[in-house]
């Protein structure tokens, strides 16, 4: 059996912040690679099939959740999140404004010098990144992270007092959704198909919200 990797990763050492910004400019926006920078370390990650499929499926779940819960959701995908003053930057697999959606509703781009960070980011790390991404998100002030490693899903919330993340059992943004439900839906989509699975998820969610 041939095992296809979910991501390709390259870690570069002793990279200056200025070089990181130059690489971002040279690569442009129309690319699949996602970059992360922290204290001289630069990761360049290229997502492959399993990675992107899972990311897009979780994004579909987010849309259904926001729709059924009557929440305005602003999606910024793998938006480059960076701050020059702390010299940290990262591009999540997906990021969302929910609580702060009214603040950024009319914006087409985000500048963390003036704008709040996304309320929630999704990271797919199936091949286990060696870069400490949570420390980057903590420095940027992202309140919530969903981390999927190919087998398990973990929810993390930021403790503002110590600027570190603690793992929690349920997402504070979407407490109706447990990690086991998400994992079951991912597995179901591989057998029943994504459209059928999303349809059944919406029906399940409607039923839960009625009680």
Short mmCIF file of C-alpha atoms in Angstrom, two decimals:
data_model
loop_
_atom_site.label_atom_id
_atom_site.label_comp_id
_atom_site.label_asym_id
_atom_site.label_seq_id
_atom_site.Cartn_x
_atom_site.Cartn_y
_atom_site.Cartn_z
CA UNK A 1 0.00 0.00 0.00
CA UNK A 2 1.33 3.43 -0.92
CA UNK A 3 0.83 6.11 1.75
CA UNK A 4 0.42 9.58 0.27
CA UNK A 5 1.59 12.42 2.54
CA UNK A 6 -0.94 15.06 3.50
CA UNK A 7 1.54 17.93 3.47
CA UNK A 8 5.05 18.79 2.39
CA UNK A 9 7.04 20.92 4.83
CA UNK A 10 10.33 22.78 4.64
CA UNK A 11 11.85 24.46 7.71
CA UNK A 12 14.46 27.18 7.15
CA UNK A 13 16.68 28.48 9.95
CA UNK A 14 18.23 31.89 10.63
CA UNK A 15 15.72 33.73 8.45
CA UNK A 16 15.31 37.43 9.17
CA UNK A 17 11.93 39.12 9.50
CA UNK A 18 12.80 41.25 6.49
CA UNK A 19 13.51 38.13 4.43
CA UNK A 20 10.20 36.62 5.51
CA UNK A 21 8.36 39.70 4.27
CA UNK A 22 10.31 39.66 1.01
CA UNK A 23 9.37 36.00 0.43
CA UNK A 24 5.71 36.82 1.07
CA UNK A 25 5.83 39.59 -1.53
CA UNK A 26 7.64 37.48 -4.11
CA UNK A 27 5.30 34.50 -3.71
CA UNK A 28 2.21 36.71 -4.01
CA UNK A 29 -1.32 35.75 -3.02
CA UNK A 30 -2.24 33.18 -5.68
CA UNK A 31 -0.38 30.20 -4.25
CA UNK A 32 -0.99 27.03 -2.32
CA UNK A 33 2.00 27.33 0.04
CA UNK A 34 1.37 28.56 3.57
CA UNK A 35 4.05 30.25 5.60
CA UNK A 36 4.74 30.55 9.31
CA UNK A 37 7.50 32.58 10.96
CA UNK A 38 8.70 32.55 14.54
CA UNK A 39 12.01 33.74 15.99
CA UNK A 40 14.14 33.13 12.90
CA UNK A 41 12.42 29.90 11.84
CA UNK A 42 10.40 29.86 8.63
CA UNK A 43 8.12 26.98 7.69
CA UNK A 44 6.85 26.62 4.13
CA UNK A 45 4.03 24.09 3.96
CA UNK A 46 2.40 22.83 0.78
CA UNK A 47 -0.99 21.18 1.46
CA UNK A 48 -1.80 18.01 -0.45
CA UNK A 49 -5.04 16.07 -0.98
CA UNK A 50 -5.99 14.85 2.50
CA UNK A 51 -5.02 18.16 4.08
CA UNK A 52 -7.07 20.32 1.75
CA UNK A 53 -10.05 17.97 1.64
CA UNK A 54 -10.35 18.00 5.43
CA UNK A 55 -9.85 21.74 5.61
CA UNK A 56 -12.61 22.43 3.08
CA UNK A 57 -14.97 19.99 4.77
CA UNK A 58 -14.51 21.61 8.19
CA UNK A 59 -15.09 24.98 6.51
CA UNK A 60 -18.43 23.66 5.21
CA UNK A 61 -19.34 22.61 8.76
CA UNK A 62 -18.55 26.15 9.96
CA UNK A 63 -20.87 27.64 7.38
CA UNK A 64 -23.74 25.37 8.40
CA UNK A 65 -23.15 26.12 12.08
CA UNK A 66 -23.19 29.87 11.48
CA UNK A 67 -26.29 29.60 9.31
CA UNK A 68 -28.31 27.51 11.76
CA UNK A 69 -27.17 29.56 14.77
CA UNK A 70 -27.98 32.79 12.93
CA UNK A 71 -24.42 34.10 13.27
CA UNK A 72 -22.69 36.39 10.81
CA UNK A 73 -19.48 34.67 9.76
CA UNK A 74 -16.69 36.43 7.86
CA UNK A 75 -14.23 34.00 6.30
CA UNK A 76 -10.67 34.98 5.49
CA UNK A 77 -9.27 31.56 4.57
CA UNK A 78 -5.47 31.38 4.83
CA UNK A 79 -5.08 35.13 5.38
CA UNK A 80 -1.54 36.21 6.27
CA UNK A 81 -1.60 37.19 9.94
CA UNK A 82 1.50 39.10 11.01
CA UNK A 83 2.72 41.90 13.21
CA UNK A 84 5.96 43.77 12.62
CA UNK A 85 6.28 44.86 16.25
CA UNK A 86 6.56 41.27 17.54
CA UNK A 87 8.02 39.77 14.33
CA UNK A 88 5.67 36.83 14.09
CA UNK A 89 3.54 35.73 11.19
CA UNK A 90 1.43 32.78 10.10
CA UNK A 91 -1.08 31.68 7.48
CA UNK A 92 -3.76 29.39 8.96
CA UNK A 93 -5.64 26.83 6.93
CA UNK A 94 -8.85 28.75 7.65
CA UNK A 95 -9.74 31.69 9.86
CA UNK A 96 -13.03 33.24 10.87
CA UNK A 97 -14.42 36.39 12.41
CA UNK A 98 -17.54 35.67 14.45
CA UNK A 99 -17.69 37.73 17.66
CA UNK A 100 -15.70 40.50 15.96
CA UNK A 101 -17.46 40.14 12.62
CA UNK A 102 -19.21 43.55 12.97
CA UNK A 103 -15.80 45.20 13.45
CA UNK A 104 -14.38 43.85 10.17
CA UNK A 105 -17.59 43.44 8.17
CA UNK A 106 -16.75 46.02 5.51
CA UNK A 107 -13.06 45.14 5.23
CA UNK A 108 -11.48 43.26 2.34
CA UNK A 109 -8.13 42.88 4.08
CA UNK A 110 -6.89 42.76 7.66
CA UNK A 111 -4.04 44.69 9.27
CA UNK A 112 -3.38 43.45 12.79
CA UNK A 113 -1.84 46.81 13.62
CA UNK A 114 -5.39 48.19 13.63
CA UNK A 115 -7.77 45.23 13.39
CA UNK A 116 -8.50 42.44 15.87
CA UNK A 117 -7.18 38.95 15.07
CA UNK A 118 -9.63 36.28 13.84
CA UNK A 119 -11.84 34.81 16.55
CA UNK A 120 -11.14 31.25 15.44
CA UNK A 121 -8.52 29.54 13.29
CA UNK A 122 -8.36 25.99 11.95
CA UNK A 123 -5.01 24.22 11.62
CA UNK A 124 -4.58 20.89 9.82
CA UNK A 125 -1.25 19.39 10.89
CA UNK A 126 -1.31 15.76 9.82
CA UNK A 127 2.46 15.45 9.43
CA UNK A 128 3.14 17.22 12.75
CA UNK A 129 4.77 20.58 12.17
CA UNK A 130 7.92 21.09 14.24
CA UNK A 131 7.23 24.82 14.44
CA UNK A 132 5.38 25.95 17.56
CA UNK A 133 2.41 27.53 15.84
CA UNK A 134 0.40 27.96 19.02
CA UNK A 135 3.00 30.37 20.37
CA UNK A 136 2.61 32.45 17.20
CA UNK A 137 -1.18 32.54 17.52
CA UNK A 138 -0.88 33.39 21.22
CA UNK A 139 1.41 36.32 20.45
CA UNK A 140 -1.09 37.53 17.83
CA UNK A 141 -3.97 37.16 20.32
CA UNK A 142 -6.13 34.60 18.47
CA UNK A 143 -8.78 33.45 21.01
CA UNK A 144 -9.52 29.93 19.71
CA UNK A 145 -7.78 27.22 17.67
CA UNK A 146 -9.10 23.97 16.21
CA UNK A 147 -6.25 21.54 15.54
CA UNK A 148 -6.82 18.38 13.48
CA UNK A 149 -3.96 15.88 13.14
CA UNK A 150 -5.59 13.33 10.87
CA UNK A 151 -7.00 11.23 13.73
CA UNK A 152 -7.99 13.60 16.49
CA UNK A 153 -9.44 17.08 16.84
CA UNK A 154 -8.47 19.37 19.70
CA UNK A 155 -9.97 22.67 20.80
CA UNK A 156 -7.72 25.30 22.39
CA UNK A 157 -8.62 28.63 23.99
CA UNK A 158 -6.23 31.44 24.81
CA UNK A 159 -5.59 32.30 28.44
CA UNK A 160 -4.96 36.02 28.20
CA UNK A 161 -3.30 36.23 31.62
CA UNK A 162 -0.38 34.00 30.62
CA UNK A 163 -0.71 34.18 26.81
CA UNK A 164 -0.80 30.41 26.36
CA UNK A 165 -3.47 27.99 25.19
CA UNK A 166 -5.32 25.45 27.26
CA UNK A 167 -7.14 22.50 25.74
CA UNK A 168 -10.89 22.35 26.33
CA UNK A 169 -13.48 19.65 25.67
CA UNK A 170 -15.80 21.81 23.58
CA UNK A 171 -15.46 24.83 21.37
CA UNK A 172 -16.63 27.91 23.30
CA UNK A 173 -17.78 29.44 20.00
CA UNK A 174 -19.85 26.41 18.99
CA UNK A 175 -20.55 24.44 22.21
CA UNK A 176 -23.24 22.38 20.45
CA UNK A 177 -20.44 20.65 18.53
CA UNK A 178 -18.16 18.11 20.21
CA UNK A 179 -14.92 16.87 18.68
CA UNK A 180 -16.39 13.36 18.38
CA UNK A 181 -19.20 14.69 16.22
CA UNK A 182 -16.72 16.38 13.89
CA UNK A 183 -14.58 13.24 13.67
CA UNK A 184 -17.62 11.11 12.89
CA UNK A 185 -18.69 13.54 10.18
CA UNK A 186 -15.25 13.45 8.56
CA UNK A 187 -15.38 9.65 8.48
CA UNK A 188 -18.97 9.64 7.25
CA UNK A 189 -18.07 11.95 4.37
CA UNK A 190 -15.61 9.34 3.07
CA UNK A 191 -18.34 6.71 2.79
CA UNK A 192 -21.58 8.63 2.21
CA UNK A 193 -20.11 11.56 0.31
CA UNK A 194 -19.68 15.14 1.45
CA UNK A 195 -23.01 16.55 0.25
CA UNK A 196 -25.04 13.79 1.89
CA UNK A 197 -23.04 14.11 5.12
CA UNK A 198 -23.46 17.88 5.25
CA UNK A 199 -27.19 17.47 4.65
CA UNK A 200 -27.50 15.00 7.53
CA UNK A 201 -25.41 17.29 9.74
CA UNK A 202 -27.75 20.20 9.11
CA UNK A 203 -30.76 18.02 9.96
CA UNK A 204 -29.04 16.79 13.15
CA UNK A 205 -28.16 20.34 14.14
CA UNK A 206 -31.69 21.61 13.57
CA UNK A 207 -33.01 18.82 15.81
CA UNK A 208 -30.49 19.62 18.54
CA UNK A 209 -31.33 23.31 18.50
CA UNK A 210 -35.05 22.62 18.80
CA UNK A 211 -34.57 20.93 22.19
#
